[in-house]
Short mmCIF file of C-alpha atoms (C1' of nucleotides) in Angstrom, two decimals:
data_model
loop_
_atom_site.label_atom_id
_atom_site.label_comp_id
_atom_site.label_asym_id
_atom_site.label_seq_id
_atom_site.Cartn_x
_atom_site.Cartn_y
_atom_site.Cartn_z
CA THR A 1 45.86 -3.73 -1.61
CA GLU A 2 44.07 -6.52 -3.30
CA MET A 3 43.99 -8.62 -0.14
CA ALA A 4 42.19 -5.91 1.78
CA ARG A 5 39.59 -5.78 -0.98
CA GLU A 6 39.07 -9.52 -0.82
CA VAL A 7 38.66 -9.45 2.94
CA TRP A 8 36.22 -6.57 2.79
CA GLN A 9 34.14 -8.13 0.04
CA GLU A 10 33.89 -11.39 1.93
CA VAL A 11 32.78 -9.61 5.09
CA LEU A 12 30.31 -7.51 3.13
CA GLY A 13 28.96 -10.52 1.26
CA TYR A 14 28.47 -12.48 4.43
CA PHE A 15 26.73 -9.58 6.12
CA PHE A 16 24.47 -8.92 3.12
CA ALA A 17 23.52 -12.58 3.08
CA HIS A 18 22.19 -12.18 6.63
CA ARG A 19 21.07 -8.56 6.47
CA GLU A 20 17.39 -9.45 6.23
CA ARG A 21 17.60 -11.42 9.44
CA THR A 22 18.93 -8.45 11.39
CA VAL A 23 16.28 -6.12 9.96
CA GLU A 24 13.59 -8.59 10.98
CA ALA A 25 15.03 -8.90 14.47
CA VAL A 26 14.70 -5.15 14.93
CA GLN A 27 11.24 -5.01 13.40
CA ALA A 28 10.07 -7.83 15.66
CA LEU A 29 10.66 -5.48 18.59
CA GLY A 30 8.58 -2.80 16.88
CA LEU A 31 11.62 -0.68 16.21
CA THR A 32 12.66 1.12 13.04
CA PRO A 33 16.30 1.41 11.96
CA GLY A 34 16.22 4.99 13.23
CA HIS A 35 14.99 3.86 16.62
CA MET A 36 17.74 1.28 16.68
CA LYS A 37 20.43 3.86 16.10
CA SER A 38 18.87 6.08 18.76
CA LEU A 39 18.83 3.34 21.37
CA PHE A 40 22.49 2.62 20.74
CA GLU A 41 23.23 6.23 21.62
CA LEU A 42 21.08 6.40 24.75
CA ASP A 43 21.42 5.25 28.33
CA PRO A 44 19.65 5.69 31.64
CA ASP A 45 22.47 7.63 33.30
CA ASP A 46 24.04 9.55 30.45
CA PRO A 47 21.63 12.29 29.38
CA ARG A 48 22.00 13.39 25.78
CA SER A 49 20.67 16.62 24.40
CA MET A 50 18.44 16.61 21.34
CA GLY A 51 21.24 18.24 19.39
CA GLU A 52 23.71 15.55 20.34
CA ILE A 53 21.26 12.89 19.27
CA ALA A 54 20.70 14.56 15.91
CA GLU A 55 24.44 14.77 15.40
CA ALA A 56 25.07 11.16 16.40
CA LEU A 57 22.37 9.98 14.02
CA ALA A 58 23.52 12.33 11.28
CA CYS A 59 19.99 13.57 10.82
CA ASP A 60 18.16 16.87 11.01
CA ALA A 61 17.20 18.25 14.41
CA SER A 62 13.52 18.14 13.49
CA ASN A 63 13.88 14.49 12.66
CA ALA A 64 15.45 13.85 16.04
CA THR A 65 12.44 15.52 17.63
CA TRP A 66 10.16 13.24 15.66
CA MET A 67 12.13 10.10 16.53
CA VAL A 68 12.31 10.90 20.22
CA ASP A 69 8.56 11.62 20.13
CA ARG A 70 7.95 8.08 18.85
CA LEU A 71 10.29 6.55 21.45
CA GLU A 72 8.65 8.58 24.20
CA GLU A 73 5.17 7.45 23.10
CA ARG A 74 6.38 3.89 23.50
CA GLY A 75 7.74 4.72 26.94
CA LEU A 76 11.33 3.85 26.05
CA VAL A 77 12.85 7.28 26.65
CA GLU A 78 12.11 10.36 28.72
CA ARG A 79 12.78 14.04 28.10
CA ARG A 80 14.20 15.95 31.05
CA PRO A 81 15.10 19.59 31.55
CA HIS A 82 18.75 20.50 31.47
CA PRO A 83 20.01 21.51 34.94
CA THR A 84 21.43 24.86 33.89
CA ASP A 85 20.35 25.72 30.35
CA ARG A 86 16.60 25.84 30.08
CA ARG A 87 16.69 25.82 26.28
CA VAL A 88 18.15 22.33 26.28
CA LYS A 89 16.18 19.12 26.71
CA THR A 90 18.02 15.96 27.61
CA VAL A 91 16.92 12.43 26.84
CA VAL A 92 17.50 9.29 28.90
CA LEU A 93 16.40 5.68 28.62
CA THR A 94 13.54 4.59 30.88
CA PRO A 95 13.73 1.22 32.66
CA GLU A 96 11.59 -0.23 29.89
CA GLY A 97 13.92 1.35 27.34
CA VAL A 98 16.84 -0.44 28.97
CA ILE A 99 15.03 -3.76 28.63
CA VAL A 100 14.13 -3.22 24.98
CA LYS A 101 17.64 -2.02 24.18
CA GLN A 102 19.07 -5.19 25.67
CA GLN A 103 16.59 -7.33 23.75
CA MET A 104 17.64 -5.55 20.58
CA ILE A 105 21.32 -6.13 21.28
CA ASP A 106 20.70 -9.79 22.05
CA ALA A 107 18.72 -10.29 18.85
CA LEU A 108 21.23 -8.52 16.63
CA GLY A 109 24.19 -10.25 18.23
CA ARG A 110 22.82 -13.76 17.81
CA PRO A 111 25.04 -15.46 15.24
CA PRO A 112 23.55 -16.96 12.06
CA ASP A 113 22.85 -20.69 12.17
CA ASP A 114 25.39 -21.49 9.50
CA LEU A 115 28.10 -19.87 11.58
CA VAL A 116 27.12 -21.77 14.72
CA ALA A 117 27.27 -24.97 12.71
CA LEU A 118 30.93 -24.53 11.81
CA ASP A 119 33.69 -26.77 13.15
CA ARG A 120 35.27 -25.72 16.40
CA ALA A 121 38.62 -25.43 14.64
CA HIS A 122 37.20 -23.12 11.98
CA LEU A 123 35.51 -20.97 14.60
CA GLU A 124 38.70 -20.64 16.58
CA ALA A 125 40.56 -19.58 13.45
CA LEU A 126 37.84 -17.07 12.63
CA ARG A 127 37.79 -15.67 16.13
CA ALA A 128 41.54 -15.19 16.12
CA ALA A 129 41.31 -13.49 12.76
CA VAL A 130 38.46 -11.06 13.42
CA ARG A 131 40.39 -9.82 16.42
CA LEU A 132 42.96 -8.58 13.93
CA LEU A 133 40.40 -6.21 12.41
CA PRO A 134 41.15 -2.54 12.97
CA ALA A 135 39.74 -1.14 16.20
CA HIS A 136 36.06 -0.31 16.00
CA PRO A 137 33.37 0.39 18.57
CA PRO A 138 31.92 -2.86 19.93
CA PHE A 139 28.50 -3.30 18.41
CA SER A 140 26.86 -3.85 21.80
CA ALA A 141 28.44 -0.69 23.18
CA PRO A 142 27.81 -1.01 26.93
CA SER A 143 27.58 2.76 27.36
CA PRO A 144 31.16 3.83 27.95
CA ARG A 145 30.57 6.15 30.89
CA PRO A 146 33.56 7.86 32.45
CA ILE A 147 32.94 8.48 36.14
CA SER A 148 33.28 12.21 36.00
CA LYS A 149 31.52 13.54 32.97
CA ARG A 150 29.43 16.63 32.81
CA ALA A 151 25.82 15.94 32.00
CA VAL A 152 25.77 17.56 28.57
CA SER A 153 28.55 19.21 26.63
CA THR B 70 28.38 -21.53 20.63
CA GLU B 71 30.03 -18.62 22.32
CA MET B 72 32.77 -18.43 19.72
CA ALA B 73 30.29 -18.07 16.90
CA ARG B 74 28.70 -15.20 18.77
CA GLU B 75 32.02 -13.47 19.21
CA VAL B 76 32.87 -13.83 15.55
CA TRP B 77 29.47 -12.54 14.45
CA GLN B 78 29.58 -9.58 16.77
CA GLU B 79 33.02 -8.58 15.58
CA VAL B 80 31.92 -8.78 11.96
CA LEU B 81 28.77 -6.82 12.75
CA GLY B 82 30.66 -4.21 14.73
CA TYR B 83 33.16 -3.72 11.97
CA PHE B 84 30.46 -3.40 9.37
CA PHE B 85 28.43 -0.95 11.47
CA ALA B 86 31.53 1.17 11.96
CA HIS B 87 31.74 1.56 8.18
CA ARG B 88 28.06 1.46 7.35
CA GLU B 89 27.82 5.19 6.73
CA ARG B 90 30.56 5.00 4.11
CA THR B 91 28.70 2.40 2.07
CA VAL B 92 25.45 4.37 2.24
CA GLU B 93 27.26 7.46 1.01
CA ALA B 94 28.88 5.52 -1.82
CA VAL B 95 25.45 4.50 -3.06
CA GLN B 96 23.97 7.97 -2.59
CA ALA B 97 26.85 9.50 -4.55
CA LEU B 98 25.59 7.57 -7.57
CA GLY B 99 22.11 8.98 -7.03
CA LEU B 100 20.78 5.62 -5.90
CA THR B 101 18.59 4.76 -2.94
CA PRO B 102 19.03 1.54 -0.97
CA GLY B 103 16.00 0.18 -2.80
CA HIS B 104 17.57 0.95 -6.15
CA MET B 105 20.74 -0.73 -4.97
CA LYS B 106 18.92 -3.92 -4.12
CA SER B 107 17.09 -3.79 -7.45
CA LEU B 108 20.29 -3.42 -9.46
CA PHE B 109 21.80 -6.42 -7.72
CA GLU B 110 18.86 -8.47 -8.97
CA LEU B 111 18.90 -7.20 -12.56
CA ASP B 112 20.96 -7.90 -15.62
CA PRO B 113 20.89 -7.11 -19.33
CA ASP B 114 20.28 -10.67 -20.46
CA ASP B 115 18.21 -12.15 -17.65
CA PRO B 116 14.74 -10.61 -17.79
CA ARG B 117 12.88 -10.55 -14.50
CA SER B 118 9.18 -10.09 -14.09
CA MET B 119 7.80 -7.39 -11.83
CA GLY B 120 6.58 -10.09 -9.49
CA GLU B 121 9.99 -11.68 -9.23
CA ILE B 122 11.52 -8.30 -8.44
CA ALA B 123 8.98 -7.64 -5.71
CA GLU B 124 9.70 -11.04 -4.22
CA ALA B 125 13.47 -10.62 -4.37
CA LEU B 126 13.23 -7.25 -2.68
CA ALA B 127 10.69 -8.52 -0.16
CA CYS B 128 8.42 -5.58 -0.92
CA ASP B 129 4.91 -5.05 -2.20
CA ALA B 130 4.23 -5.35 -5.93
CA SER B 131 3.06 -1.74 -6.05
CA ASN B 132 6.34 -0.67 -4.55
CA ALA B 133 8.23 -2.62 -7.19
CA THR B 134 6.24 -0.75 -9.83
CA TRP B 135 7.25 2.52 -8.19
CA MET B 136 10.93 1.58 -7.94
CA VAL B 137 11.16 0.35 -11.52
CA ASP B 138 9.45 3.57 -12.63
CA ARG B 139 12.25 5.57 -10.99
CA LEU B 140 14.97 3.38 -12.51
CA GLU B 141 13.34 3.63 -15.91
CA GLU B 142 13.16 7.43 -15.66
CA ARG B 143 16.91 7.40 -15.07
CA GLY B 144 17.38 5.15 -18.07
CA LEU B 145 18.94 2.32 -16.06
CA VAL B 146 16.31 -0.33 -16.81
CA GLU B 147 13.77 -1.09 -19.49
CA ARG B 148 10.38 -2.77 -19.37
CA ARG B 149 9.73 -5.33 -22.08
CA PRO B 150 6.73 -7.45 -22.93
CA HIS B 151 6.88 -11.11 -22.02
CA PRO B 152 7.16 -13.29 -25.12
CA THR B 153 4.19 -15.51 -24.32
CA ASP B 154 2.20 -14.08 -21.39
CA ARG B 155 0.97 -10.62 -22.19
CA ARG B 156 0.07 -9.90 -18.58
CA VAL B 157 3.71 -10.06 -17.57
CA LYS B 158 6.23 -7.27 -17.98
CA THR B 159 9.89 -8.11 -17.77
CA VAL B 160 12.69 -5.78 -16.75
CA VAL B 161 16.28 -5.72 -17.98
CA LEU B 162 19.28 -3.48 -17.39
CA THR B 163 20.09 -0.99 -20.14
CA PRO B 164 23.72 -0.43 -21.19
CA GLU B 165 23.78 2.60 -18.92
CA GLY B 166 22.31 0.49 -16.13
CA VAL B 167 25.17 -1.97 -16.54
CA ILE B 168 27.68 0.86 -16.15
CA VAL B 169 26.03 2.28 -13.05
CA LYS B 170 25.67 -1.17 -11.51
CA GLN B 171 29.37 -1.77 -11.98
CA GLN B 172 30.20 1.64 -10.48
CA MET B 173 28.04 0.76 -7.50
CA ILE B 174 29.76 -2.59 -7.03
CA ASP B 175 33.19 -0.96 -7.28
CA ALA B 176 32.28 1.69 -4.73
CA LEU B 177 30.78 -0.75 -2.25
CA GLY B 178 33.62 -3.20 -2.61
CA ARG B 179 36.36 -0.68 -1.95
CA PRO B 180 37.87 -1.64 1.41
CA PRO B 181 37.97 0.86 4.30
CA ASP B 182 41.23 2.74 4.71
CA ASP B 183 41.98 1.21 8.09
CA LEU B 184 41.81 -2.24 6.54
CA VAL B 185 44.12 -1.34 3.68
CA ALA B 186 46.57 0.02 6.23
CA LEU B 187 46.96 -3.33 7.99
CA ASP B 188 50.16 -5.36 7.90
CA ARG B 189 50.53 -7.80 5.05
CA ALA B 190 50.71 -10.63 7.57
CA HIS B 191 47.49 -9.60 9.25
CA LEU B 192 45.73 -9.28 5.93
CA GLU B 193 46.87 -12.73 4.86
CA ALA B 194 45.57 -14.18 8.10
CA LEU B 195 42.27 -12.37 7.66
CA ARG B 196 41.88 -13.49 4.07
CA ALA B 197 42.52 -17.08 5.00
CA ALA B 198 39.96 -16.80 7.78
CA VAL B 199 37.10 -15.13 5.93
CA ARG B 200 37.32 -17.91 3.37
CA LEU B 201 36.24 -20.20 6.17
CA LEU B 202 32.93 -18.36 6.45
CA PRO B 203 29.91 -20.41 5.41
CA ALA B 204 29.09 -20.20 1.72
CA HIS B 205 27.24 -17.06 0.74
CA PRO B 206 26.50 -15.30 -2.53
CA PRO B 207 29.44 -13.14 -3.56
CA PHE B 208 28.47 -9.56 -2.94
CA SER B 209 29.37 -8.53 -6.48
CA ALA B 210 27.23 -11.31 -7.93
CA PRO B 211 28.29 -11.35 -11.59
CA SER B 212 24.84 -12.44 -12.75
CA PRO B 213 24.96 -16.24 -12.48
CA ARG B 214 23.37 -17.04 -15.84
CA PRO B 215 23.00 -20.67 -16.78
CA ILE B 216 23.17 -21.01 -20.56
CA SER B 217 19.76 -22.52 -21.01
CA LYS B 218 17.27 -20.75 -18.85
CA ARG B 219 13.77 -19.85 -19.79
CA ALA B 220 13.14 -16.13 -19.86
CA VAL B 221 10.86 -15.97 -16.85
CA SER B 222 9.66 -18.70 -14.59
"C1'" DT C 173 -12.43 -17.06 -12.14
"C1'" DA C 174 -7.45 -16.33 -11.12
"C1'" DT C 175 -3.31 -13.73 -11.92
"C1'" DT C 176 -0.14 -9.67 -13.34
"C1'" DG C 177 0.74 -5.31 -12.97
"C1'" DT C 178 -0.87 -0.57 -12.20
"C1'" DT C 179 -3.31 3.27 -9.98
"C1'" DA C 180 -5.48 5.54 -5.86
"C1'" DT C 181 -4.65 6.47 -1.35
"C1'" DA C 182 -2.66 6.68 3.14
"C1'" DC C 183 1.09 6.27 6.45
"C1'" DT C 184 6.07 6.49 7.90
"C1'" DC C 185 10.30 8.69 7.77
"C1'" DT C 186 13.18 12.48 6.37
"C1'" DA C 187 14.38 17.24 5.27
"C1'" DT C 188 13.85 22.62 4.93
"C1'" DA C 189 11.99 26.71 6.71
"C1'" DA C 190 9.49 29.38 10.01
"C1'" DC C 191 8.66 29.86 14.86
"C1'" DT C 192 9.15 29.90 20.32
"C1'" DA C 193 11.82 30.11 24.30
"C1'" DT C 194 15.65 30.86 26.28
"C1'" DA C 195 20.77 32.61 26.46
"C1'" DT D 240 21.73 38.54 18.28
"C1'" DA D 241 22.52 33.62 18.56
"C1'" DT D 242 21.17 28.99 19.96
"C1'" DA D 243 18.04 24.70 21.25
"C1'" DG D 244 14.23 22.70 20.19
"C1'" DT D 245 9.68 22.48 18.05
"C1'" DT D 246 6.09 23.02 14.58
"C1'" DA D 247 4.51 23.56 9.65
"C1'" DT D 248 5.11 21.72 5.43
"C1'" DA D 249 6.80 19.05 1.62
"C1'" DG D 250 8.88 15.04 -0.44
"C1'" DA D 251 10.60 10.17 -0.82
"C1'" DG D 252 9.56 5.57 0.06
"C1'" DT D 253 6.46 1.97 1.60
"C1'" DA D 254 2.03 -0.44 2.19
"C1'" DT D 255 -3.16 -1.76 1.36
"C1'" DA D 256 -7.03 -1.81 -1.59
"C1'" DA D 257 -9.41 -1.11 -5.87
"C1'" DC D 258 -8.81 -1.62 -10.74
"C1'" DA D 259 -7.66 -3.11 -15.85
"C1'" DA D 260 -5.87 -6.41 -18.86
"C1'" DT D 261 -5.01 -11.01 -19.81
"C1'" DA D 262 -4.89 -16.04 -18.86
#
DNA sequence: TATTGTTATACTCTATAACTATA
DNA sequence: TATAGTTATAGAGTATAACAATA
């Protein structure tokens, strides 16, 4: 419908107006957009294989190797052998990786000044409204980790 | 405030969930993100200098040269001499560039399916709310062109 | 001399293809 | 033989520095 288009264009316009700020926030941590996407997928306790990372990032396997190399050089992630399949390498966040990931999430999630400056009434209306948006993964995905999950598919 | 943060994070999360779709829409037109940003800045009747383009895209002047080269090869833009300063080259959209720009805007502005599928009541509430967002340039900026503007600053 | 844009060059990120080691 | 990951290589995109033309 036409209303959906209006809503989407407003959201897109507002995001584009602040896009530069989010890019800068990531760069300030010395991370590239690719690193950012990788960190969102990784955790200390949920090992991911290289193949899973490549799939999640929708990139080539060789590119995943390259990206994980860079993250490993910075000490943010660690490659580990797979318990049963010696072809597979799994990747987990290091303690420093956890810290940087949290810094990244904090920086990205900080609202723009012009939004903070809005009336309380407007903010309440906005908050009620955005909760009507279709379900989507929370941007600060706190690693949904079911208790019993095998290490790697 | 905390409410502003919640609102921002919901908007960000919703956008991220559909980010891939927008990238694909641009790629389908054979455009890179850099081209996309360039087209947003260009128009048929509002010549921009190379320097202005580099500034608007927050990139190096040499990179602007490179990007305009690519757009010119595709016939979407045209370099023209500046009327008074022969050092300056100005860039305008060609007729074909206008068409492709409009296709890009249409593709980007098409709302996600899950938004279109929402109840009419929810959509009305969302539309009313997003209009409360702080002022920002409309994403499909229809080339704000004051009648009397000198060609290039 | 200062400024505009380009060219020369190098570095980052991404992909395809060939390769190594397991299974 | 097939699969997981890496390495070799090439290309797009970005930046810095040197350069040419013009102011």
